[in-house]
Coordinates of N, CA and C and ligand atoms in Angstrom, one line a residue:
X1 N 0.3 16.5 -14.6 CA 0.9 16.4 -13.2 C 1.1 17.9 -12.7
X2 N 0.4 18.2 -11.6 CA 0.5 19.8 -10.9 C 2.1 19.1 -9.9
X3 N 2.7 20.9 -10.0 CA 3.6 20.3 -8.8 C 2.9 21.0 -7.9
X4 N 2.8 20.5 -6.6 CA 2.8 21.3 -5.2 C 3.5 21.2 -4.4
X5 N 4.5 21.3 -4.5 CA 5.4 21.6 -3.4 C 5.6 21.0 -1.6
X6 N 5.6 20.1 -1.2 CA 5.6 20.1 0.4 C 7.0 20.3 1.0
X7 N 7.5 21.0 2.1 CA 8.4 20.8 2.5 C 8.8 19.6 3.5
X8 N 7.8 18.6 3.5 CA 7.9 18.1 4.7 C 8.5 16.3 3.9
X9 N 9.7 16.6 4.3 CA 10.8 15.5 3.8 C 12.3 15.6 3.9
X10 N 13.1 14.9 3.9 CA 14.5 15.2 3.8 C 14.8 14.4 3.3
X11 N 16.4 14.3 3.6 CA 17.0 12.6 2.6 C 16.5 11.7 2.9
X12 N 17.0 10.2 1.9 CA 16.9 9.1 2.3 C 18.0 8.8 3.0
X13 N 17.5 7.5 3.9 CA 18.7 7.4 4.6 C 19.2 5.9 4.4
X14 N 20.7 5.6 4.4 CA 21.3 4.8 3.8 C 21.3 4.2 2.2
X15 N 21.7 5.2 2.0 CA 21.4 5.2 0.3 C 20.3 5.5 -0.3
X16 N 20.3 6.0 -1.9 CA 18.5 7.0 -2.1 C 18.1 5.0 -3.1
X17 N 18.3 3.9 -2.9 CA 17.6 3.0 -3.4 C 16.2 3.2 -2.6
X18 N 14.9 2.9 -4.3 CA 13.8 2.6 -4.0 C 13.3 1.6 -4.3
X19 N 12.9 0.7 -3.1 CA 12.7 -0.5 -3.5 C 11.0 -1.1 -3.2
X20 N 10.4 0.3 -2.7 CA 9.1 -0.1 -1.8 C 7.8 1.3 -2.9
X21 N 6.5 0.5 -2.9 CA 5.7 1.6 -3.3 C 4.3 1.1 -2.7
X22 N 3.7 2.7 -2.1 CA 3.1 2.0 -0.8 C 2.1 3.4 -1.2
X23 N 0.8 2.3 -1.6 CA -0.5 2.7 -1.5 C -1.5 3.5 -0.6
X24 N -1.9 4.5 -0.3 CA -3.0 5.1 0.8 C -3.9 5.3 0.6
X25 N -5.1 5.7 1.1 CA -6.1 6.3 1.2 C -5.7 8.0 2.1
X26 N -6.4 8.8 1.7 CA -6.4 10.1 2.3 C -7.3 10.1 3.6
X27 N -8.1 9.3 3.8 CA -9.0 9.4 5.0 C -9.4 11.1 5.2
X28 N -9.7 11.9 4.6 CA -10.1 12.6 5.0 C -11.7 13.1 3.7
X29 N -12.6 14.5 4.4 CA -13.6 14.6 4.2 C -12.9 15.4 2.7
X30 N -11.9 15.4 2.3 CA -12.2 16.1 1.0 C -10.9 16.4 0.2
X31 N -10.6 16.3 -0.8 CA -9.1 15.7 -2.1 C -8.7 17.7 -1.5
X32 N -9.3 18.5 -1.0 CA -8.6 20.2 -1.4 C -7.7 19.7 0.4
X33 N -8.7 19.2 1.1 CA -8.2 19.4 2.8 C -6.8 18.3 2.9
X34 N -6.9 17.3 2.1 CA -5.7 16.5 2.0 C -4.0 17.4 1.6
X35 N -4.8 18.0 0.5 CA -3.3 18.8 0.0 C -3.2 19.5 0.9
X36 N -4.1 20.2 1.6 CA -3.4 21.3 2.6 C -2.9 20.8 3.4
X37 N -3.0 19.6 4.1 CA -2.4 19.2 5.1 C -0.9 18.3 4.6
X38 N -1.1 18.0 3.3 CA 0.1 17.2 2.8 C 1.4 18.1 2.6
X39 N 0.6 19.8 2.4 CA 1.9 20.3 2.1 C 2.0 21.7 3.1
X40 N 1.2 21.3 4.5 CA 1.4 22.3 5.9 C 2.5 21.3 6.4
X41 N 3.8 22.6 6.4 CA 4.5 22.0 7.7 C 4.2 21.8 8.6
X42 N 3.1 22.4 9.4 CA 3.3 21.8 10.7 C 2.5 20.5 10.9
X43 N 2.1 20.0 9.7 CA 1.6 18.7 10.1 C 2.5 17.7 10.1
X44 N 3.7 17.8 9.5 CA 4.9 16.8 9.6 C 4.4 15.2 8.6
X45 N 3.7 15.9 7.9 CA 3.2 14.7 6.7 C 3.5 14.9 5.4
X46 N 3.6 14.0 4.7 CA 3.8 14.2 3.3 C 3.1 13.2 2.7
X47 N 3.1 12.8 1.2 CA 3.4 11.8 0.3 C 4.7 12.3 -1.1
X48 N 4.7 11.4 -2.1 CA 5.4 11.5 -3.3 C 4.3 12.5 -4.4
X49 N 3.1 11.6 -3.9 CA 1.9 12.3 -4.9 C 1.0 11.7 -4.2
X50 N -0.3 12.8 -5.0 CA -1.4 12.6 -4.4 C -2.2 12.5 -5.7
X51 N -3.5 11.7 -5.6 CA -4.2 11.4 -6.5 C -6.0 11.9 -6.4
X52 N -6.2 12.5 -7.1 CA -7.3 13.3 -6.9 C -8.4 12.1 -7.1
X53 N -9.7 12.7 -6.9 CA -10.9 12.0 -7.5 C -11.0 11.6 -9.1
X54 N -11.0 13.3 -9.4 CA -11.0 13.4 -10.7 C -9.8 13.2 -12.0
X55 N -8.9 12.6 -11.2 CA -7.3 11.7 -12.0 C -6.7 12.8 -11.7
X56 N -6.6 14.0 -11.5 CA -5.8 15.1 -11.1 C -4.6 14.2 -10.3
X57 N -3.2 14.5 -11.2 CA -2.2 14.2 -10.0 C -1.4 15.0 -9.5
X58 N -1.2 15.6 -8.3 CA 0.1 16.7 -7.8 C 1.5 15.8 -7.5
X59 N 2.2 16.2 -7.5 CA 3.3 15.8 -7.2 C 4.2 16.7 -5.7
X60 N 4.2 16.3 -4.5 CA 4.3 17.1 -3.4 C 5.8 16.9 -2.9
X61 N 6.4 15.7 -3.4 CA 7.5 15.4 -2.9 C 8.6 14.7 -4.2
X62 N 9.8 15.2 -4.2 CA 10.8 14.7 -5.8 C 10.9 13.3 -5.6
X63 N 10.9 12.7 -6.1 CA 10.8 10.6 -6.1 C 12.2 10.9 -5.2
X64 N 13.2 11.4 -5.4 CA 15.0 11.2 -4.7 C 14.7 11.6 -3.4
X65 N 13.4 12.1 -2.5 CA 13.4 12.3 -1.4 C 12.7 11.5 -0.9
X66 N 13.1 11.8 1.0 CA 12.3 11.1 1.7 C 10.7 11.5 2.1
X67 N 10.0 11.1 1.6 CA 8.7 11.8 2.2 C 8.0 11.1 3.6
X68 N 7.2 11.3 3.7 CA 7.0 11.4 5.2 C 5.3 10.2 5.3
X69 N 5.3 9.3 4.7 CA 3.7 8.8 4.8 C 3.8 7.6 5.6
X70 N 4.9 6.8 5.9 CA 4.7 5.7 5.7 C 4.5 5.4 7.9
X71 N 5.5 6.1 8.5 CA 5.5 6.4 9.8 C 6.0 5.0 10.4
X72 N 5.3 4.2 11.4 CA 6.2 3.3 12.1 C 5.9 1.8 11.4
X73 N 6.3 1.2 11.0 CA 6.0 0.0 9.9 C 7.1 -1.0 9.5
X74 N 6.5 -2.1 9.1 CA 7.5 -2.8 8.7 C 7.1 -3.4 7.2
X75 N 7.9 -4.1 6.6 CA 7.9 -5.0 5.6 C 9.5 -5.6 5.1
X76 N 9.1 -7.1 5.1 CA 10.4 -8.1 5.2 C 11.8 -7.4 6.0
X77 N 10.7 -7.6 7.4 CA 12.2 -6.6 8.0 C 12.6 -5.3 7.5
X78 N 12.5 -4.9 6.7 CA 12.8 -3.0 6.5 C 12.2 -2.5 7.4
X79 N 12.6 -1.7 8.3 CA 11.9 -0.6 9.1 C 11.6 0.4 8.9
X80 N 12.3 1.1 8.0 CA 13.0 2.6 7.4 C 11.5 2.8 6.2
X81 N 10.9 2.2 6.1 CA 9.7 2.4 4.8 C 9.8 3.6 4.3
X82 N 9.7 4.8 5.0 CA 10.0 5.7 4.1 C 11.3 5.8 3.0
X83 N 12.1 5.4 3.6 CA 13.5 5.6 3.1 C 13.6 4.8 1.5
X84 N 12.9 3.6 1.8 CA 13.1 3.0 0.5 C 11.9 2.7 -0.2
X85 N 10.8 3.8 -0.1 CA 9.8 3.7 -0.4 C 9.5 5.4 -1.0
X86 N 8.2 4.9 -2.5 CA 7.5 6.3 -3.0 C 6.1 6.2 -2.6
X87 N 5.4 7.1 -2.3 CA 4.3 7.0 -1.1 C 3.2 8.0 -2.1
X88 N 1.9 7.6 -2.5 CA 0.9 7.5 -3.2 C -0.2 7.9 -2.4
X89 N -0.8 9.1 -2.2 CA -1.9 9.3 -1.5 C -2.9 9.1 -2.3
X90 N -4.0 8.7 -1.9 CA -5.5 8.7 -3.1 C -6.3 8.9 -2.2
X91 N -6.9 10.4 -3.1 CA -8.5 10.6 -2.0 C -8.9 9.6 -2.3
X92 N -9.8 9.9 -0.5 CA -11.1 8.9 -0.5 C -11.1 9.5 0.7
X93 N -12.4 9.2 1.3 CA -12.9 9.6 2.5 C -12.2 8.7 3.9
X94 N -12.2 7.4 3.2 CA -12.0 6.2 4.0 C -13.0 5.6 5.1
X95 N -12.3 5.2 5.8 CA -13.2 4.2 6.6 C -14.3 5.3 8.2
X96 N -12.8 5.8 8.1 CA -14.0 7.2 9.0 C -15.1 7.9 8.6
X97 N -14.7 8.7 7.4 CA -15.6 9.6 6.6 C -16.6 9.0 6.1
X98 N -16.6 7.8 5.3 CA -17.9 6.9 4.1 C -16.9 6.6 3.1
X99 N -16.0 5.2 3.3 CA -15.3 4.7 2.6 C -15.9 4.6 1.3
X100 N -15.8 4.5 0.2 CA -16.3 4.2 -1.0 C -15.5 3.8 -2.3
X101 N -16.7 3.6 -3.4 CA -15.4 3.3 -4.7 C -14.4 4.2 -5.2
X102 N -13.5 3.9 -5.3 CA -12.7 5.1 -6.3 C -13.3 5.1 -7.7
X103 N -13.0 6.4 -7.9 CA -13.6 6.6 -9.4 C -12.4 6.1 -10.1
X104 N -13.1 5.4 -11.6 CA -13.0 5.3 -12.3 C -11.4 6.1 -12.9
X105 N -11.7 7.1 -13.0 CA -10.7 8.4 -13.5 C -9.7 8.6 -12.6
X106 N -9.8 8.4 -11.5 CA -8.8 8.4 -10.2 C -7.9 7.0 -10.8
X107 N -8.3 6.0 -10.7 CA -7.8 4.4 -10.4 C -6.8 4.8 -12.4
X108 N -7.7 5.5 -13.0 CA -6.6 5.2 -14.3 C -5.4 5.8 -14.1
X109 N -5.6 7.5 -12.9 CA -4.3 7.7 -12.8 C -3.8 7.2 -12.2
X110 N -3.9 6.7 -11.3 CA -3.0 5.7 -10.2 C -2.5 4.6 -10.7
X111 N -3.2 3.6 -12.1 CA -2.4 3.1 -12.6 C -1.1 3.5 -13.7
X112 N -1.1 4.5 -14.3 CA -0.1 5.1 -14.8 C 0.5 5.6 -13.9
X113 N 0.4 6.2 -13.1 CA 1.7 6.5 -12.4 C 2.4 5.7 -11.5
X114 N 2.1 4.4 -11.5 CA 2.0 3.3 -10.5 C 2.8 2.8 -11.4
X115 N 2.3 2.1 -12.8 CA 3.2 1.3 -13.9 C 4.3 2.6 -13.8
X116 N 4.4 3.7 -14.1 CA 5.3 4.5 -14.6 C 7.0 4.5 -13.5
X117 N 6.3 4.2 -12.0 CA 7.1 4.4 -11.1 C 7.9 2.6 -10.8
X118 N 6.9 1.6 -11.1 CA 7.6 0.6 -11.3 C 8.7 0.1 -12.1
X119 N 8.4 0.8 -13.5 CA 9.7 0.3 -14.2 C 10.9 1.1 -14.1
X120 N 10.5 2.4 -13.8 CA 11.5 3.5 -13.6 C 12.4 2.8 -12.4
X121 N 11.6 2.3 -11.5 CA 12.5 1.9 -10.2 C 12.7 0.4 -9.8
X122 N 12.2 -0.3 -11.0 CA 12.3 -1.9 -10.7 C 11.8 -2.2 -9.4
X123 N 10.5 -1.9 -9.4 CA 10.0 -1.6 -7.5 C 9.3 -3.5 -8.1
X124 N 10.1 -4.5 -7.1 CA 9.3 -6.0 -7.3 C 7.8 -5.9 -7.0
X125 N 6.7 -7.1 -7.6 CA 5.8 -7.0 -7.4 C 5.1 -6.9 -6.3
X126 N 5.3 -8.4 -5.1 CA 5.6 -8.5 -4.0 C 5.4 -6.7 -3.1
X127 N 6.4 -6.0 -3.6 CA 7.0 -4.4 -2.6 C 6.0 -3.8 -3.1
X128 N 4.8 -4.2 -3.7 CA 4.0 -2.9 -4.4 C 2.4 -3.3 -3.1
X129 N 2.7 -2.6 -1.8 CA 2.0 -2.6 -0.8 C 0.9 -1.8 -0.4
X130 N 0.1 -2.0 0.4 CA -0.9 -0.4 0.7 C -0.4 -0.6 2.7
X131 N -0.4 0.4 3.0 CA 0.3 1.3 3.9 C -0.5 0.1 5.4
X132 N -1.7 -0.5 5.4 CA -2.5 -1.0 6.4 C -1.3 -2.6 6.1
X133 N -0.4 -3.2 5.2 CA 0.3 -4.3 4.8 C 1.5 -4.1 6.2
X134 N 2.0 -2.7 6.0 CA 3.2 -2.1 6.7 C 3.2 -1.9 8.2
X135 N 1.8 -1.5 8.6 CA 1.4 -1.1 9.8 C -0.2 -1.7 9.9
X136 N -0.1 -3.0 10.3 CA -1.8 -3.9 10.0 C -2.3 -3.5 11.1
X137 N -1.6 -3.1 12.5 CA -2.4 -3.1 13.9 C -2.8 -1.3 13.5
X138 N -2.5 -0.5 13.1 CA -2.5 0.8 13.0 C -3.5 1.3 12.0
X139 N -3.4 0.7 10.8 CA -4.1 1.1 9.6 C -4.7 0.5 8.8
X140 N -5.8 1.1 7.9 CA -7.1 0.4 6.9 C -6.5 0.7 5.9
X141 N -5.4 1.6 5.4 CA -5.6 1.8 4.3 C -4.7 1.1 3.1
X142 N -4.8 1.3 1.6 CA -6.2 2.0 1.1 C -7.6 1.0 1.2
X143 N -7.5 0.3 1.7 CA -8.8 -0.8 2.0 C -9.3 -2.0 0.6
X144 N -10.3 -2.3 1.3 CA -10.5 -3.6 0.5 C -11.6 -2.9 -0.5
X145 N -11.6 -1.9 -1.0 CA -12.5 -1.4 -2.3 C -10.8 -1.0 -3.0
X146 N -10.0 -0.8 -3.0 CA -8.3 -0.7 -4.1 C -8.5 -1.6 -4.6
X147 N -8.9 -1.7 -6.1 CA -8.3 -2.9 -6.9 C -7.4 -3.2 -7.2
X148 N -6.4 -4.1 -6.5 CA -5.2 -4.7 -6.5 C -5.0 -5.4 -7.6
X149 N -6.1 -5.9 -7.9 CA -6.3 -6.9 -9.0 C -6.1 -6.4 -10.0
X150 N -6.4 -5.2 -10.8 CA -6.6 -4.8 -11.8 C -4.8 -4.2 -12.2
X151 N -4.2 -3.8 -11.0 CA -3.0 -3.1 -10.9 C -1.9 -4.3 -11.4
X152 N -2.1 -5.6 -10.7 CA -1.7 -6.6 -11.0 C -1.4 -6.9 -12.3
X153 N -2.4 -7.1 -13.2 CA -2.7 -7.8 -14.7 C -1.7 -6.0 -15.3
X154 N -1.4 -5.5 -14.7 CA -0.1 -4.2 -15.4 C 1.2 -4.1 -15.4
X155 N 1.5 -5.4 -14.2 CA 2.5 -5.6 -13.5 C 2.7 -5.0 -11.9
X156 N 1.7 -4.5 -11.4 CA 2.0 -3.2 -10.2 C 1.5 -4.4 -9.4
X157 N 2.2 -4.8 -9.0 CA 1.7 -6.1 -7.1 C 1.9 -7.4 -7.8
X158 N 1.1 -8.2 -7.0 CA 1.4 -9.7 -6.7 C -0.1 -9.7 -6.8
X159 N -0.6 -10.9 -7.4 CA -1.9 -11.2 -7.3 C -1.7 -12.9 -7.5
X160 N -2.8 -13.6 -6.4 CA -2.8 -15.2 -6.7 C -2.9 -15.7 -7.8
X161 N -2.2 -16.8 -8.2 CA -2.9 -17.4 -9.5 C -3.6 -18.3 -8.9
X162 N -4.1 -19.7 -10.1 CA -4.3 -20.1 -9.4 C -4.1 -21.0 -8.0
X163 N -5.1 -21.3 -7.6 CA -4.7 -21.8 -6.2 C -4.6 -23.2 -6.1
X164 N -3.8 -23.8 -5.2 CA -3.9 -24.9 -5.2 C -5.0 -26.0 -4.3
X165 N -4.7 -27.3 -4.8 CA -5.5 -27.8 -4.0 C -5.2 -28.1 -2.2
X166 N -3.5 -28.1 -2.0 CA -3.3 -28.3 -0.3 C -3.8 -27.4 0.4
X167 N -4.0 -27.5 1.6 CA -4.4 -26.7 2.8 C -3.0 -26.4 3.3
X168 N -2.8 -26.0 4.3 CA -1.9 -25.6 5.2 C -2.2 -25.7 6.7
X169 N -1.6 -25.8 7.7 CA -1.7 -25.2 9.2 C -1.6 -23.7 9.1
X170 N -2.6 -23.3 10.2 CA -2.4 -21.5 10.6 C -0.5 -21.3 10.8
X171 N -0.2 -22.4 11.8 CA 1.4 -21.9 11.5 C 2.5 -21.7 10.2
X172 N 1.8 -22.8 9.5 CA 2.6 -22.6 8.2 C 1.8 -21.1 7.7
X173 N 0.8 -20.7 7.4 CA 0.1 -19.7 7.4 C 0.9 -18.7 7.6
X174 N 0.9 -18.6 8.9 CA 1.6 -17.4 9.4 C 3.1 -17.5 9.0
X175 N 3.7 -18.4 8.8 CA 5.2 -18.4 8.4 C 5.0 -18.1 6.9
X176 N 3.8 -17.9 6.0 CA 3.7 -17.8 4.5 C 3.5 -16.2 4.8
X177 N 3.0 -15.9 5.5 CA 2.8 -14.0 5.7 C 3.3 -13.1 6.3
X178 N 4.9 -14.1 7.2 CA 6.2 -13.3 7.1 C 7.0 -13.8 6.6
X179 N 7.1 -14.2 5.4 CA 7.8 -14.6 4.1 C 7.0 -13.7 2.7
X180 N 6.0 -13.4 3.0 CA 5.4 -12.5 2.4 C 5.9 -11.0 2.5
X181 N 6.2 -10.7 3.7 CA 7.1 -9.6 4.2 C 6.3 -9.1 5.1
X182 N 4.8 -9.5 5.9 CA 4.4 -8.7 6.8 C 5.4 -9.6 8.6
X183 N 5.0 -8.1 8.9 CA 5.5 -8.4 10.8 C 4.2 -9.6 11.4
X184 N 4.3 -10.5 11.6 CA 3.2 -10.9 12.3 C 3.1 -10.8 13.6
X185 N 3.4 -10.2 14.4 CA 3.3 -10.2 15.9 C 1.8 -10.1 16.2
X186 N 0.7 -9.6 15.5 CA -0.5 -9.1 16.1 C -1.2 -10.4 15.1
X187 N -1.2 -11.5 15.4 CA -2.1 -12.4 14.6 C -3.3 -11.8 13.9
X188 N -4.4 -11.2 14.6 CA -5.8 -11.0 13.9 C -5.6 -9.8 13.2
X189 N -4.9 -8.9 13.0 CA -4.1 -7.8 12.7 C -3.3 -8.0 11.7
X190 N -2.9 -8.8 11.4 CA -1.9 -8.7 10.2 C -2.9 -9.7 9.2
X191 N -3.8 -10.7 9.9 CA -5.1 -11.6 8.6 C -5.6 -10.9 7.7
X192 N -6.4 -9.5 9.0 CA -7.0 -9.0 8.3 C -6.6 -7.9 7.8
X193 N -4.9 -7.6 7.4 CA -4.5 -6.4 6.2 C -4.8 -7.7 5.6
X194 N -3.9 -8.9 5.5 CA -4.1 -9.7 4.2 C -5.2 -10.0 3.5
X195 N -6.4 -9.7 4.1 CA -7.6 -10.1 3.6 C -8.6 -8.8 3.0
X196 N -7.8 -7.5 3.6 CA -8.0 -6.5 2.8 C -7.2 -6.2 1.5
X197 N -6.1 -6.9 1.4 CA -5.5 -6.6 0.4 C -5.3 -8.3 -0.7
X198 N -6.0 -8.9 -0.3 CA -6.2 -10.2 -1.1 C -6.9 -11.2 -1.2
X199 N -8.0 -10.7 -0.3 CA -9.0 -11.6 0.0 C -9.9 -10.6 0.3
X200 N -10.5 -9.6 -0.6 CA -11.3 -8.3 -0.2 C -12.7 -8.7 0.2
X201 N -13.2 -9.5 -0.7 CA -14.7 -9.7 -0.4 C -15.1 -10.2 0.9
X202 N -14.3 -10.9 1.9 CA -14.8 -11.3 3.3 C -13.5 -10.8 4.1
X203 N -13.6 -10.3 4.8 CA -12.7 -10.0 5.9 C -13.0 -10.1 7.4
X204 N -12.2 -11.0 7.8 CA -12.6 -11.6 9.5 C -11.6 -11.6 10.3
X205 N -10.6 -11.5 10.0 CA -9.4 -11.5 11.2 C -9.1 -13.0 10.9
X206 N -9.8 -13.9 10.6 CA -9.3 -15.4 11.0 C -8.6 -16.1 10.1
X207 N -8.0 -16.8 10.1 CA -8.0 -17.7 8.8 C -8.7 -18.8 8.7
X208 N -8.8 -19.1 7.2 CA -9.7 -19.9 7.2 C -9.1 -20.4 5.5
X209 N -9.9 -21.3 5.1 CA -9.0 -22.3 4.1 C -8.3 -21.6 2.6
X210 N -9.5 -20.5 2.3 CA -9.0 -19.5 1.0 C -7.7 -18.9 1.4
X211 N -8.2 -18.1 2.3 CA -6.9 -17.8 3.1 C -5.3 -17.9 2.9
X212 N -5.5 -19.7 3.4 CA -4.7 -19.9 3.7 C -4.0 -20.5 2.0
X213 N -5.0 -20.9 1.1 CA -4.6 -21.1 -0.1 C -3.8 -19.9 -0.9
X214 N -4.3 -18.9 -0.8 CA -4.1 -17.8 -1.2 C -2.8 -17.2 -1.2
X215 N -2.5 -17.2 0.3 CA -1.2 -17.1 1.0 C 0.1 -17.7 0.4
X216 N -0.4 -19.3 0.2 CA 0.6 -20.5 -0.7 C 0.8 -20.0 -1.8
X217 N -0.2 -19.6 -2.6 CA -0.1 -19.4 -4.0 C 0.6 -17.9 -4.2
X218 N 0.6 -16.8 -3.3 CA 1.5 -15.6 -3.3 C 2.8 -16.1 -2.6
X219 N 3.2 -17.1 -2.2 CA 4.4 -17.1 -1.6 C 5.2 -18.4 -2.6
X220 N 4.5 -19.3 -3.5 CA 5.4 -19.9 -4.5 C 5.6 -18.9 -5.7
X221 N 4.9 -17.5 -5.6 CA 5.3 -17.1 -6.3 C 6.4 -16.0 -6.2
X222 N 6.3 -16.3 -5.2 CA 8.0 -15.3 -4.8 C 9.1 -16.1 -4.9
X223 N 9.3 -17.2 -5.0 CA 9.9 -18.2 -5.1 C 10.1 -18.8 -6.7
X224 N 9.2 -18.5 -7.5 CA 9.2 -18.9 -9.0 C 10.1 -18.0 -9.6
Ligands
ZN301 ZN1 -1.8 5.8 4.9

């Protein structure tokens, strides 16, 4: 772990509880231009850490601060994301630059510092989000190449088991994916974070029956 230092954070507000851990992509052309911008004040951005290509991890902001990534968002009604949240940058070019796979060596740091910051902080499965969950009309990230799945089987997120045989209505749907904790106000907008973050292989905005199975089976398990 490098430290690099950002200034760009202050306290938490309404208590330093962390209850939220919220995945990104860097979207930019390159892991050196990310740091610089992560830890230039005048960009008014931060993360907690950043995650190189090559597993390199910096550490830019102290876990007891507020860092700056998460911006206007919600989940199960928290507004405040930053506040109760530690914020994980991971190069990648993203969806602008030439989205692609994470390496290998990247994803192993991300999972140790991911398990490391879950048990430290009893961050629930459910709260272990990527940043496009928080703000679906705004953002891709980190996209449907993040293996959620693999984070999952560590304990880091929520992954379906399996699924059942009922269907649902889109309303019940949509009442399963703000009980999940997203805002739904932007219907095609909040499907398709869900379908980037749990239904990666087809993504359409719509619902449709996996979907909607999928949904059931992550929300009896909030409930179990
Ligand atoms: Zn982001």
């Amino acid at each position: 772990m490098i430290k690099s230092p950002s200034s760009n954070f202050n306290d938490r507000r309404g208590g330093d509880h962390i209850s939220l851990l919220i995945m990104h992509y860097t979207g930019m052309q390159s892991g050196e231009a990310a740091l610089e911008r992560l830890i230039d004040p005048a960009s008014e951005v931060s993360a907690h850490y950043l995650v190189m290509e090559d597993g390199t991890v910096h550490q830019l902001v102290a876990d007891e601060k507020r860092a700056w990534h998460a911006g206007v968002g919600s989940w199960q009604g928290e507004t405040d994301i930053n506040s109760r949240s530690i914020g994980i940058e991971i190069v990648n070019p993203g969806h602008e630059f030439g989205y692609r796979a994470f390496p290998a060596a990247q994803m192993v740091a991300v999972k140790e510092l991911s398990v490391g910051l879950v048990q430290k902080y009893g961050v629930e499965p459910i709260n272990v989000i990527g940043h496009s969950d928080i703000a679906p009309i705004r953002k891709q990230d980190p996209g449907e190449l993040f293996d959620w799945k693999a984070l999952s089987c560590l304990g880091v997120g929520l992954w379906p088991s399996s699924l059942t045989d009922t269907d649902c209505s889109d309303d019940a749907f949509l009442q399963a994916l703000s009980e999940i904790g997203y805002d739904v106000t932007d219907t095609a907008a909040v499907i398709t974070a869900f379908q980037r973050h749990w239904r990666p292989d087809l993504i359409t905005g719509q619902s449709d029956e996996e979907c909607r199975k999928i949904a059931l089976s992550l929300k009896s398990q909030l409930s179990a």
